Amino acid sequence: MLVNIVILAPIIGSLLLGVLYLARKSLGLSQRFFAFLGMIGPVVSFVAMAVLFVNSYGSSLNLDIFSWLDIAGFSINVGFYLDDLSLVMAIFVAFLGMLIHLYSIGYMDGDEGFGKFFCYMNLFLASMLILVLANNPILMFVGWEGVGVCSYLLIAFYFGDKDNVKAGNKAFILNRIGDFGFLIGLIALYLASSGVKFDYIGLNEVSFSPSVAIFIAFCFIAGALAKSAQIPLYTWLPDAMAGPTPISALIHAATMVTAGVYMVVRFEFLFAGLSLPIEVLAGIGAAGALFAGIIATKATDIKKILAYSTMSQLGYMFAALSYSSGAAMYHLFTHGFFKALLFLSAGAIIIALHHEQNIFKMGNLKDNKSLYYPMLFGMLAISGIFPFAGFFSKDAIILGALLSGHYTIFAILLFTAGLTAYYCFRLFFLVFYSQNPAPKQHKVPFSMLGVNYILCLFALGGGFMAIFLDIDHPTLMVEIVAGVVSMAVSIIGIFIAYKKFYNYKNCEENMGKFESIVANKFYIDEIYDLVFVANLKRISHFLREIIDDKILYPLVEFSALIFKAFSQIYARYTQSGLASSYAFYMLFFICVIIIFSKAIL
């Protein structure tokens, strides 16, 4: 069955890569071998998924593969649900995952952990496909946790650096906070739906009471906020840039951070009719879009600018969920194309400049067309410039907010569109047109550039994804006027960036007091450290040094001394060397135990 191949190909690839990587020295395996083996799983998975998509799109199929658990009426099957949503999402994930694997061959060239990297990448891809194709919430949670573990392994991939380990830990811990909420929601969902088959089709037939549905919905929202890096659980995302750049592209474009949006849409049977949770989520999304956009205007690390832009664009998607889940998914797909392009273009620049990531230490790269055009296409797409993909999907969200009466969200998202164009072209002009001295350029492998060229086509024409989605369309004239207004705002942002940073000649940016606060990310990390981390440390120290060392440990030691003394007294008066005495004591204590047990029971 094709869906089994889609899932098993990257899983088997990951297992083989892991085992062979451990034995690479004794077997004399080369980097080329690991590159070939690392590509097999993603390619097979994509081809199988493409065939499945062609054969099954437009229909709905629920497949139970085998029974996983069946205990006292609680049964969970491993199975897959193929409908239009999961099919489009899965082929999107498989396609981008395959391209990013191919790009990684060039990016990781010569790295000591080359085989291990592809082992993790294959497992990451498999986990995301399980999450998307699962036919029940439990199996979805398995994939959900799988991408969390893989992200930890890949963000902290260079674990010799303490900061990288901290970044991996931060991502892991913050996601566990959200996952705790998600898990509580799953348990509540199971209890509220007892008596039905616990898969999406069965759950779709359950009528939940409003209070229970709202509770479960907020629990799920907690999971979505952490996984998709939204306020207040977003601080792990910029630090996740510690991992290799292909990981940033995989996390930001096709897998982990999009899982939160997909999950909310997947559970539409629960969220439908619940105005409070979804409006709260929309408010958080709009605020996150603006907040991240403001921080990005003062960031200097090329990858962190793109990380904040991811958080901002995900805010658009969450905002759209309150009035059009189709528009949210539309932007998820187009964003996946151009965000993958932006990260992989940034990776090519970083390789070309010997791992320099500060945009104020780059400049005058406009003559390198293999770096210039991919980044330009990505910037035009995310800025919403016609006819690039981002123009259509972002306009669908902004116009949808206006037509549905969400005027505050409309104003925030429209302003953020201009802000996005500004900080994106700030990066672009500094890297390609400023007069700042840049390191001597290094040759970039063709596998990296080739993938970027492919993604350029999708950043330009990715708007076609609309044909697979249910999106409301007002009159043509309204769409034209909205598109012109939205693009005009973006062009203003680009023009301001042009005036400030074209031919720029300063290796740093002059800033006032407010700008310094923005550059320090509003000190949110420091506030979190002060409020949560520092207090947790104090509680931990109190538990260890007072409760454990001065109360529990002496108590246990005192108990041991009492038993030791009692044993010595007992042995002195009972060790006679007579077997009949020992038999008597044994019989006596067995009787005591029996009488004691009977008394309790």
Coordinates of C-alpha atoms in Angstrom, one line a residue:
M1 CA 0.0 0.0 0.0
L2 CA 1.4 3.4 -1.1
V3 CA 0.7 5.2 2.2
N4 CA 2.9 2.6 4.0
I5 CA 5.7 3.3 1.6
V6 CA 5.4 7.0 2.2
I7 CA 5.9 6.6 5.9
L8 CA 8.3 3.6 6.0
A9 CA 10.8 4.8 3.4
P10 CA 12.3 7.7 5.5
I11 CA 12.0 5.6 8.7
I12 CA 14.0 2.7 7.2
G13 CA 16.4 5.2 5.7
S14 CA 16.9 6.8 9.1
L15 CA 17.5 3.4 10.8
L16 CA 20.0 2.3 8.2
L17 CA 21.8 5.6 8.2
G18 CA 22.1 5.5 12.0
V19 CA 23.5 2.0 12.2
L20 CA 25.9 2.5 9.3
Y21 CA 27.0 5.8 10.6
L22 CA 28.1 4.1 13.9
A23 CA 30.0 1.5 11.8
R24 CA 31.4 3.9 9.2
K25 CA 35.0 3.7 10.1
S26 CA 35.2 -0.1 10.4
L27 CA 33.3 -0.5 7.1
G28 CA 35.1 2.4 5.4
L29 CA 31.9 4.1 4.2
S30 CA 32.3 7.4 2.3
Q31 CA 30.3 10.6 2.4
R32 CA 29.0 9.9 -1.1
F33 CA 27.5 6.6 0.2
F34 CA 25.6 8.4 3.0
A35 CA 24.4 11.1 0.6
F36 CA 23.0 8.4 -1.8
L37 CA 21.4 6.5 1.1
G38 CA 20.1 9.7 2.7
M39 CA 18.2 10.7 -0.5
I40 CA 16.5 7.3 -1.1
G41 CA 13.9 7.7 1.6
P42 CA 12.8 11.2 0.7
V43 CA 12.7 10.5 -3.0
V44 CA 10.7 7.2 -2.6
S45 CA 8.4 8.9 -0.2
F46 CA 7.7 11.8 -2.5
V47 CA 7.1 9.6 -5.6
A48 CA 4.7 7.4 -3.6
M49 CA 3.0 10.4 -2.2
A50 CA 2.6 11.9 -5.7
V51 CA 1.0 8.8 -7.0
L52 CA -1.3 8.7 -4.0
F53 CA -2.2 12.3 -4.5
V54 CA -3.1 11.8 -8.2
N55 CA -5.2 8.7 -7.4
S56 CA -6.9 9.8 -4.2
Y57 CA -7.4 13.6 -4.5
G58 CA -11.1 14.5 -4.3
S59 CA -12.0 11.4 -2.3
S60 CA -11.8 10.5 1.4
L61 CA -10.3 7.2 2.7
N62 CA -9.8 6.0 6.3
L63 CA -7.2 3.2 6.5
D64 CA -6.6 1.1 9.7
I65 CA -3.3 -0.6 9.3
F66 CA -3.1 -2.6 12.5
S67 CA -4.3 -2.5 16.1
W68 CA -1.8 -0.7 18.4
L69 CA -3.6 -0.9 21.7
D70 CA -6.8 -2.7 22.8
I71 CA -7.1 -2.7 26.6
A72 CA -10.4 -2.7 28.6
G73 CA -12.3 -1.0 25.8
F74 CA -9.6 1.5 25.0
S75 CA -8.4 0.8 21.5
I76 CA -6.1 2.7 19.3
N77 CA -5.3 1.7 15.7
V78 CA -2.3 2.8 13.6
G79 CA -4.0 4.1 10.5
F80 CA -4.1 7.0 8.0
Y81 CA -6.7 9.4 6.9
L82 CA -6.5 10.5 3.3
D83 CA -8.7 13.5 2.5
D84 CA -7.9 16.6 0.4
L85 CA -6.3 18.5 3.4
S86 CA -3.9 15.7 4.4
L87 CA -3.1 14.8 0.8
V88 CA -2.1 18.4 -0.2
M89 CA -0.2 18.9 3.1
A90 CA 1.6 15.6 2.8
I91 CA 2.8 16.1 -0.8
F92 CA 3.9 19.6 0.1
V93 CA 5.9 18.3 3.0
A94 CA 7.4 15.4 1.0
F95 CA 8.3 17.7 -1.9
L96 CA 10.0 20.4 0.2
G97 CA 11.6 17.7 2.4
M98 CA 13.2 16.1 -0.6
L99 CA 14.5 19.4 -2.0
I100 CA 16.0 20.3 1.4
H101 CA 17.7 16.9 1.6
L102 CA 19.3 17.5 -1.8
Y103 CA 20.4 20.9 -0.8
S104 CA 22.0 19.5 2.4
I105 CA 24.4 17.3 0.4
G106 CA 26.2 20.5 -0.7
Y107 CA 25.8 22.4 2.6
M108 CA 27.1 19.7 4.8
D109 CA 29.9 18.7 2.5
G110 CA 32.9 17.6 4.5
D111 CA 31.1 17.7 7.9
E112 CA 32.2 15.0 10.4
G113 CA 28.5 14.3 11.2
F114 CA 27.4 14.0 7.6
G115 CA 25.7 10.6 7.9
K116 CA 24.2 11.4 11.3
F117 CA 22.7 14.6 9.9
F118 CA 20.8 12.7 7.2
C119 CA 19.7 10.1 9.8
Y120 CA 18.0 12.8 11.8
M121 CA 16.6 14.5 8.7
N122 CA 15.0 11.3 7.4
L123 CA 13.4 10.8 10.9
F124 CA 12.2 14.4 10.9
L125 CA 10.5 13.9 7.6
A126 CA 8.9 10.6 8.7
S127 CA 7.6 12.2 11.9
M128 CA 6.0 15.1 10.0
L129 CA 4.3 12.7 7.5
I130 CA 2.9 10.6 10.4
L131 CA 1.6 13.8 12.0
V132 CA -0.1 14.9 8.8
L133 CA -1.5 11.5 7.6
A134 CA -2.6 10.0 11.0
N135 CA -6.2 9.1 11.2
N136 CA -6.5 9.6 14.9
P137 CA -5.3 12.2 17.5
I138 CA -3.0 9.7 19.3
L139 CA -1.0 8.8 16.3
M140 CA -0.9 12.5 15.4
F141 CA 0.6 13.2 18.8
V142 CA 3.3 10.5 18.1
G143 CA 4.3 12.5 15.0
W144 CA 3.9 15.7 16.9
E145 CA 6.5 14.5 19.5
G146 CA 8.7 13.0 16.8
V147 CA 9.3 16.4 15.1
G148 CA 9.9 17.8 18.6
V149 CA 12.6 15.3 19.4
C150 CA 14.2 15.6 15.9
S151 CA 14.2 19.4 16.2
Y152 CA 16.1 19.1 19.5
L153 CA 18.7 16.8 17.9
L154 CA 19.2 19.0 14.9
I155 CA 19.2 22.4 16.6
A156 CA 21.9 21.1 19.0
F157 CA 23.6 19.2 16.2
Y158 CA 26.9 20.9 16.9
F159 CA 26.8 20.0 20.6
G160 CA 30.4 20.8 21.2
D161 CA 29.3 24.4 21.5
K162 CA 27.5 25.1 24.8
D163 CA 25.2 27.8 23.2
N164 CA 23.9 25.3 20.7
V165 CA 23.0 22.8 23.4
K166 CA 21.2 25.6 25.3
A167 CA 19.3 26.5 22.1
G168 CA 18.3 22.8 21.7
N169 CA 17.2 22.6 25.3
K170 CA 15.2 25.8 25.1
A171 CA 13.3 24.6 22.1
F172 CA 12.7 21.2 23.7
I173 CA 11.5 22.7 27.1
L174 CA 9.2 25.4 25.7
N175 CA 7.6 22.9 23.4
R176 CA 7.0 20.5 26.3
I177 CA 5.1 23.3 28.0
G178 CA 2.7 23.5 25.0
D179 CA 2.7 19.7 24.6
F180 CA 1.5 19.4 28.2
G181 CA -1.6 21.4 27.3
F182 CA -2.1 19.4 24.1
L183 CA -1.9 16.1 26.1
I184 CA -4.4 17.3 28.6
G185 CA -6.7 18.3 25.7
L186 CA -6.3 14.8 24.2
I187 CA -7.2 13.1 27.5
A188 CA -10.2 15.4 27.9
L189 CA -11.2 14.7 24.3
Y190 CA -11.1 10.9 24.8
L191 CA -13.1 11.1 28.0
A192 CA -15.7 13.4 26.4
S193 CA -16.0 11.1 23.4
S194 CA -16.1 7.7 25.1
G195 CA -18.2 5.2 23.2
V196 CA -17.1 6.2 19.7
K197 CA -14.1 5.1 17.7
F198 CA -11.3 7.4 18.5
D199 CA -10.4 8.6 15.1
Y200 CA -11.3 11.8 13.1
I201 CA -14.4 10.2 11.4
G202 CA -15.7 8.9 14.8
L203 CA -15.0 12.2 16.6
N204 CA -16.7 14.2 13.8
E205 CA -20.0 12.6 14.9
V206 CA -19.7 13.5 18.6
S207 CA -21.6 16.4 20.0
F208 CA -19.5 18.1 22.6
S209 CA -21.0 20.4 25.3
P210 CA -19.8 24.0 24.8
S211 CA -17.9 24.2 28.1
V212 CA -16.0 20.9 27.4
A213 CA -15.3 21.9 23.8
I214 CA -13.9 25.3 24.9
F215 CA -11.7 23.7 27.5
I216 CA -10.3 21.2 25.0
A217 CA -9.8 23.9 22.4
F218 CA -7.8 26.1 24.7
C219 CA -5.6 23.0 25.6
F220 CA -5.0 22.4 21.9
I221 CA -4.2 26.1 21.4
A222 CA -1.5 25.9 24.0
G223 CA 0.1 23.2 22.0
A224 CA -0.3 25.1 18.8
L225 CA 1.3 28.3 20.2
A226 CA 4.4 26.5 21.3
K227 CA 4.9 24.4 18.2
S228 CA 4.3 27.4 15.9
A229 CA 6.3 29.8 18.1
Q230 CA 3.6 32.3 18.9
I231 CA 3.3 34.7 21.9
P232 CA 4.1 33.8 24.7
L233 CA 6.0 30.6 23.7
Y234 CA 8.0 31.9 20.8
T235 CA 11.5 32.6 22.3
W236 CA 12.9 29.2 21.2
L237 CA 12.5 30.0 17.5
P238 CA 15.3 32.6 17.0
D239 CA 17.7 30.6 19.1
A240 CA 16.9 27.5 16.9
M241 CA 19.1 29.2 14.2
A242 CA 22.0 27.5 16.0
G243 CA 21.4 24.4 13.9
P244 CA 22.6 24.0 10.3
T245 CA 20.7 26.2 7.8
P246 CA 18.9 23.3 6.0
I247 CA 17.3 22.5 9.4
S248 CA 16.1 26.1 9.6
A249 CA 14.5 25.7 6.2
L250 CA 12.9 22.4 7.1
I251 CA 11.6 23.6 10.5
H252 CA 10.3 26.9 9.2
A253 CA 9.0 26.0 5.8
A254 CA 7.5 22.5 5.7
T255 CA 7.4 20.8 9.1
M256 CA 7.5 21.8 12.7
V257 CA 6.2 25.3 12.9
T258 CA 3.4 24.7 10.5
A259 CA 2.1 21.8 12.6
G260 CA 0.2 24.1 14.9
V261 CA -1.8 25.7 12.1
Y262 CA -2.5 22.3 10.5
M263 CA -3.6 20.8 13.9
V264 CA -6.2 23.6 14.4
V265 CA -7.5 23.0 10.9
R266 CA -7.5 19.2 11.4
F267 CA -9.6 19.6 14.5
E268 CA -12.1 21.9 12.8
F269 CA -15.0 19.6 14.0
L270 CA -14.1 20.8 17.5
F271 CA -13.4 24.5 16.8
A272 CA -16.4 25.0 14.6
G273 CA -18.9 27.2 16.4
L274 CA -16.5 28.1 19.2
S275 CA -16.0 31.8 18.8
L276 CA -14.1 32.5 22.0
P277 CA -11.0 30.2 21.5
I278 CA -10.6 31.0 17.9
E279 CA -10.9 34.7 18.4
V280 CA -8.3 34.6 21.1
L281 CA -6.1 32.7 18.8
A282 CA -6.6 35.2 16.1
G283 CA -5.8 38.1 18.4
I284 CA -2.6 36.4 19.5
G285 CA -1.7 35.7 15.9
A286 CA -2.2 39.3 14.8
A287 CA -0.2 40.6 17.8
G288 CA 2.6 38.1 17.1
A289 CA 2.7 39.2 13.4
L290 CA 3.3 42.8 14.4
F291 CA 5.6 42.1 17.4
A292 CA 7.9 39.8 15.4
G293 CA 7.9 42.2 12.5
I294 CA 9.0 45.1 14.8
I295 CA 11.9 43.0 16.3
A296 CA 13.0 41.9 12.8
T297 CA 13.6 45.6 11.8
K298 CA 16.6 45.7 14.1
A299 CA 18.0 42.2 14.0
T300 CA 21.4 41.9 12.4
D301 CA 21.8 38.1 12.0
I302 CA 20.5 37.1 8.5
K303 CA 19.0 33.8 9.8
K304 CA 17.3 35.4 12.8
I305 CA 15.7 38.1 10.6
L306 CA 14.1 35.2 8.7
A307 CA 13.2 33.4 11.9
Y308 CA 11.2 36.5 13.1
S309 CA 9.6 36.7 9.7
T310 CA 8.4 33.1 10.1
M311 CA 6.9 34.0 13.4
S312 CA 5.2 37.0 11.8
Q313 CA 3.9 35.1 8.9
L314 CA 2.5 32.3 11.1
G315 CA 0.7 35.1 13.0
Y316 CA -1.0 35.9 9.7
M317 CA -2.1 32.3 9.4
F318 CA -3.5 32.1 13.0
A319 CA -5.3 35.4 12.5
A320 CA -6.9 34.0 9.4
L321 CA -8.3 30.9 11.2
S322 CA -11.0 33.0 12.7
Y323 CA -12.6 33.8 9.4
S324 CA -11.1 31.6 6.7
S325 CA -9.1 28.4 7.4
G326 CA -8.7 28.1 3.6
A327 CA -6.8 31.4 3.4
A328 CA -4.7 30.3 6.4
M329 CA -3.7 27.1 4.7
Y330 CA -3.1 28.9 1.4
H331 CA -0.6 31.2 3.1
L332 CA 1.0 28.2 4.8
F333 CA 1.7 26.6 1.5
T334 CA 3.0 29.7 -0.4
H335 CA 5.0 30.7 2.7
G336 CA 6.6 27.2 2.7
F337 CA 7.9 27.8 -0.8
F338 CA 9.3 31.2 -0.4
K339 CA 10.5 30.7 3.2
A340 CA 12.4 27.6 2.1
L341 CA 13.9 29.7 -0.7
L342 CA 14.9 32.5 1.7
F343 CA 16.6 30.2 4.2
L344 CA 18.4 28.2 1.6
S345 CA 19.5 31.4 -0.2
A346 CA 20.7 32.7 3.2
G347 CA 22.6 29.4 3.6
A348 CA 24.3 29.9 0.2
I349 CA 25.3 33.4 1.2
I350 CA 26.7 32.1 4.5
I351 CA 28.7 29.4 2.7
A352 CA 29.9 32.0 0.2
L353 CA 31.1 34.3 2.9
H354 CA 32.8 31.7 5.1
H355 CA 29.9 31.5 7.7
E356 CA 29.5 35.2 8.2
Q357 CA 25.9 35.9 9.3
N358 CA 25.9 39.6 10.3
I359 CA 24.2 41.5 7.4
F360 CA 26.2 44.6 8.3
K361 CA 29.4 42.7 7.6
M362 CA 28.2 41.8 4.1
G363 CA 27.9 44.0 1.1
N364 CA 28.1 44.5 -2.7
L365 CA 27.2 41.0 -3.7
K366 CA 24.9 42.1 -6.5
D367 CA 27.2 40.8 -9.2
N368 CA 26.9 37.3 -7.9
K369 CA 23.7 36.4 -9.8
S370 CA 23.4 32.9 -8.4
L371 CA 23.0 34.4 -4.9
Y372 CA 21.2 37.6 -6.0
Y373 CA 18.1 36.3 -7.9
P374 CA 17.0 33.6 -5.5
M375 CA 17.1 36.0 -2.6
L376 CA 15.3 38.7 -4.7
F377 CA 12.6 36.3 -5.7
G378 CA 12.1 35.2 -2.0
M379 CA 12.0 38.8 -0.8
L380 CA 9.4 39.9 -3.5
A381 CA 7.3 36.9 -2.6
I382 CA 7.2 37.4 1.2
S383 CA 6.7 41.2 0.6
G384 CA 3.5 40.4 -1.3
I385 CA 4.5 41.9 -4.6
F386 CA 2.5 40.9 -7.7
P387 CA 2.7 38.3 -9.3
F388 CA 4.7 36.4 -6.7
A389 CA 3.0 33.8 -4.6
G390 CA 2.9 35.8 -1.4
F391 CA 0.8 38.5 -3.0
F392 CA -2.2 36.2 -3.5
S393 CA -2.1 34.4 -0.2
K394 CA -1.4 37.4 2.0
D395 CA -4.0 39.5 0.2
A396 CA -6.6 36.7 0.8
I397 CA -5.9 37.0 4.5
I398 CA -5.9 40.8 4.7
L399 CA -9.0 41.2 2.6
G400 CA -10.7 38.4 4.5
A401 CA -10.1 40.3 7.7
L402 CA -11.8 43.4 6.3
L403 CA -14.8 41.6 4.7
S404 CA -15.4 39.5 7.9
G405 CA -15.5 42.6 10.1
H406 CA -12.2 42.1 11.9
Y407 CA -11.2 45.7 11.4
T408 CA -8.4 45.8 14.1
I409 CA -6.8 42.6 12.8
F410 CA -7.1 44.0 9.2
A411 CA -5.3 47.2 10.3
I412 CA -2.5 45.3 12.1
L413 CA -2.0 42.9 9.2
L414 CA -2.0 45.7 6.6
F415 CA 0.6 47.7 8.6
T416 CA 2.7 44.5 9.2
A417 CA 2.7 43.9 5.4
G418 CA 4.6 47.2 5.0
L419 CA 6.8 46.3 7.9
T420 CA 7.6 43.0 6.4
A421 CA 8.7 44.6 3.1
Y422 CA 10.8 47.1 5.0
Y423 CA 12.9 44.6 7.1
C424 CA 13.2 42.1 4.2
F425 CA 14.6 44.7 1.8
R426 CA 16.7 46.2 4.6
L427 CA 18.4 42.8 4.6
F428 CA 18.5 42.7 0.8
F429 CA 20.0 46.1 0.2
L430 CA 22.6 45.6 3.0
V431 CA 23.7 42.3 1.6
F432 CA 23.7 43.1 -2.1
Y433 CA 24.1 46.9 -2.5
S434 CA 25.8 48.3 0.6
Q435 CA 29.4 49.4 0.4
N436 CA 30.4 47.5 3.5
P437 CA 33.4 45.2 3.1
A438 CA 32.5 41.6 2.8
P439 CA 34.8 38.5 3.2
K440 CA 36.2 37.1 -0.1
Q441 CA 33.5 34.9 -1.7
H442 CA 33.7 31.1 -1.6
K443 CA 32.3 28.8 -4.3
V444 CA 28.8 27.5 -3.5
P445 CA 28.1 23.8 -4.5
F446 CA 25.7 23.4 -7.5
S447 CA 23.3 21.2 -5.5
M448 CA 22.6 24.2 -3.3
L449 CA 22.1 26.6 -6.2
G450 CA 20.1 24.1 -8.2
V451 CA 17.5 23.7 -5.4
N452 CA 17.3 27.5 -5.1
Y453 CA 16.5 27.9 -8.8
I454 CA 13.7 25.3 -8.4
L455 CA 12.3 27.1 -5.4
C456 CA 12.4 30.4 -7.4
L457 CA 9.8 28.9 -9.7
F458 CA 7.5 28.1 -6.8
A459 CA 8.0 31.4 -5.1
L460 CA 6.9 33.0 -8.3
G461 CA 4.1 30.6 -9.3
G462 CA 3.1 29.1 -6.0
G463 CA -0.2 30.9 -6.1
F464 CA -1.6 28.0 -8.0
M465 CA -2.1 26.2 -4.7
A466 CA -5.4 28.1 -4.4
I467 CA -7.0 25.6 -6.8
F468 CA -6.7 22.9 -4.1
L469 CA -8.2 25.0 -1.3
D470 CA -11.6 26.3 -0.4
I471 CA -11.2 30.1 -0.5
D472 CA -13.9 32.7 -0.6
H473 CA -13.6 35.2 -3.5
P474 CA -15.4 38.6 -3.5
T475 CA -16.0 40.5 -6.7
L476 CA -13.0 41.0 -9.1
M477 CA -13.0 44.7 -8.6
V478 CA -12.8 44.4 -4.8
E479 CA -9.9 42.0 -5.1
I480 CA -8.1 44.3 -7.5
V481 CA -8.6 47.4 -5.2
A482 CA -7.5 45.3 -2.1
G483 CA -4.4 44.0 -4.0
V484 CA -3.4 47.5 -5.1
V485 CA -3.7 48.9 -1.5
S486 CA -1.8 46.0 0.0
M487 CA 1.0 46.2 -2.6
A488 CA 1.2 50.0 -2.2
V489 CA 1.8 49.5 1.5
S490 CA 4.6 47.0 0.7
I491 CA 6.2 49.3 -1.8
I492 CA 6.3 52.1 0.7
G493 CA 8.2 49.7 3.0
I494 CA 10.6 48.8 0.3
F495 CA 11.1 52.5 -0.6
I496 CA 12.0 53.4 3.0
A497 CA 14.5 50.5 3.1
Y498 CA 15.9 51.7 -0.2
K499 CA 16.4 55.2 1.1
K500 CA 18.1 54.0 4.3
F501 CA 20.3 51.1 3.2
Y502 CA 21.0 51.3 -0.5
N503 CA 24.8 52.1 -0.8
Y504 CA 25.0 52.0 3.0
K505 CA 28.5 52.6 4.5
N506 CA 28.4 51.7 8.1
C507 CA 29.1 48.3 9.8
E508 CA 26.4 49.0 12.4
E509 CA 23.1 50.9 12.7
N510 CA 22.7 54.1 14.7
M511 CA 19.8 53.6 17.1
G512 CA 17.9 55.7 19.6
K513 CA 16.5 54.4 23.0
F514 CA 13.4 52.7 21.6
E515 CA 15.4 51.2 18.8
S516 CA 17.9 49.8 21.3
I517 CA 15.0 48.2 23.2
V518 CA 13.8 46.7 20.0
A519 CA 17.3 45.4 19.1
N520 CA 17.3 43.7 22.5
K521 CA 14.0 42.0 21.6
F522 CA 12.1 44.0 24.3
Y523 CA 14.2 42.1 26.9
I524 CA 11.6 39.3 26.8
D525 CA 14.3 36.6 27.2
E526 CA 15.7 38.4 30.2
I527 CA 12.2 38.8 31.7
Y528 CA 11.5 35.1 31.3
D529 CA 14.9 34.3 32.9
L530 CA 14.1 36.6 35.8
V531 CA 10.5 35.5 36.4
F532 CA 10.6 31.8 35.5
V533 CA 14.1 30.4 35.2
A534 CA 15.6 32.2 38.2
N535 CA 12.6 31.2 40.5
L536 CA 12.6 27.6 39.3
K537 CA 16.3 27.5 40.1
R538 CA 15.6 28.8 43.6
I539 CA 12.9 26.3 44.2
S540 CA 15.2 23.5 42.9
H541 CA 18.0 24.6 45.2
F542 CA 15.6 24.7 48.1
L543 CA 14.4 21.2 47.4
R544 CA 17.9 19.8 47.0
E545 CA 19.7 21.7 49.7
I546 CA 17.0 22.0 52.4
I547 CA 14.4 19.3 51.8
D548 CA 16.7 16.6 50.4
D549 CA 20.0 17.2 52.1
K550 CA 18.8 18.4 55.5
I551 CA 15.5 16.6 56.0
L552 CA 15.0 13.5 53.8
Y553 CA 18.6 12.3 53.8
P554 CA 19.1 12.4 57.6
L555 CA 15.6 10.8 58.0
V556 CA 16.6 7.9 55.8
E557 CA 20.0 7.6 57.4
F558 CA 18.3 7.6 60.9
S559 CA 15.9 4.9 59.8
A560 CA 18.8 2.8 58.5
L561 CA 20.5 3.1 61.9
I562 CA 17.4 2.0 63.8
F563 CA 17.0 -1.1 61.6
K564 CA 20.7 -1.8 62.0
A565 CA 20.5 -1.6 65.8
F566 CA 17.3 -3.7 65.9
S567 CA 19.0 -6.3 63.6
Q568 CA 22.0 -6.6 65.9
I569 CA 19.8 -7.1 69.0
Y570 CA 17.6 -9.6 67.2
A571 CA 20.6 -11.6 65.9
R572 CA 22.1 -11.7 69.4
Y573 CA 19.1 -13.3 71.0
T574 CA 17.9 -15.5 68.1
Q575 CA 21.0 -17.0 66.5
S576 CA 21.2 -20.2 68.4
G577 CA 22.3 -22.6 65.6
L578 CA 19.2 -24.8 66.1
A579 CA 17.2 -25.4 62.9
S580 CA 14.0 -26.1 64.9
S581 CA 14.3 -22.5 66.4
Y582 CA 14.7 -21.0 62.9
A583 CA 11.7 -23.0 61.6
F584 CA 9.6 -21.7 64.6
Y585 CA 10.5 -18.1 63.9
M586 CA 9.7 -18.5 60.2
L587 CA 6.4 -20.0 60.9
F588 CA 5.6 -17.4 63.5
F589 CA 6.3 -14.5 61.1
I590 CA 4.3 -16.1 58.3
C591 CA 1.3 -16.3 60.7
V592 CA 1.8 -12.6 61.6
I593 CA 1.8 -11.6 58.0
I594 CA -1.3 -13.7 57.2
I595 CA -3.2 -12.2 60.2
F596 CA -2.1 -8.7 59.3
S597 CA -3.1 -9.1 55.6
K598 CA -6.5 -10.5 56.6
A599 CA -7.0 -7.6 59.0
I600 CA -6.3 -5.0 56.2
L601 CA -8.4 -6.8 53.5

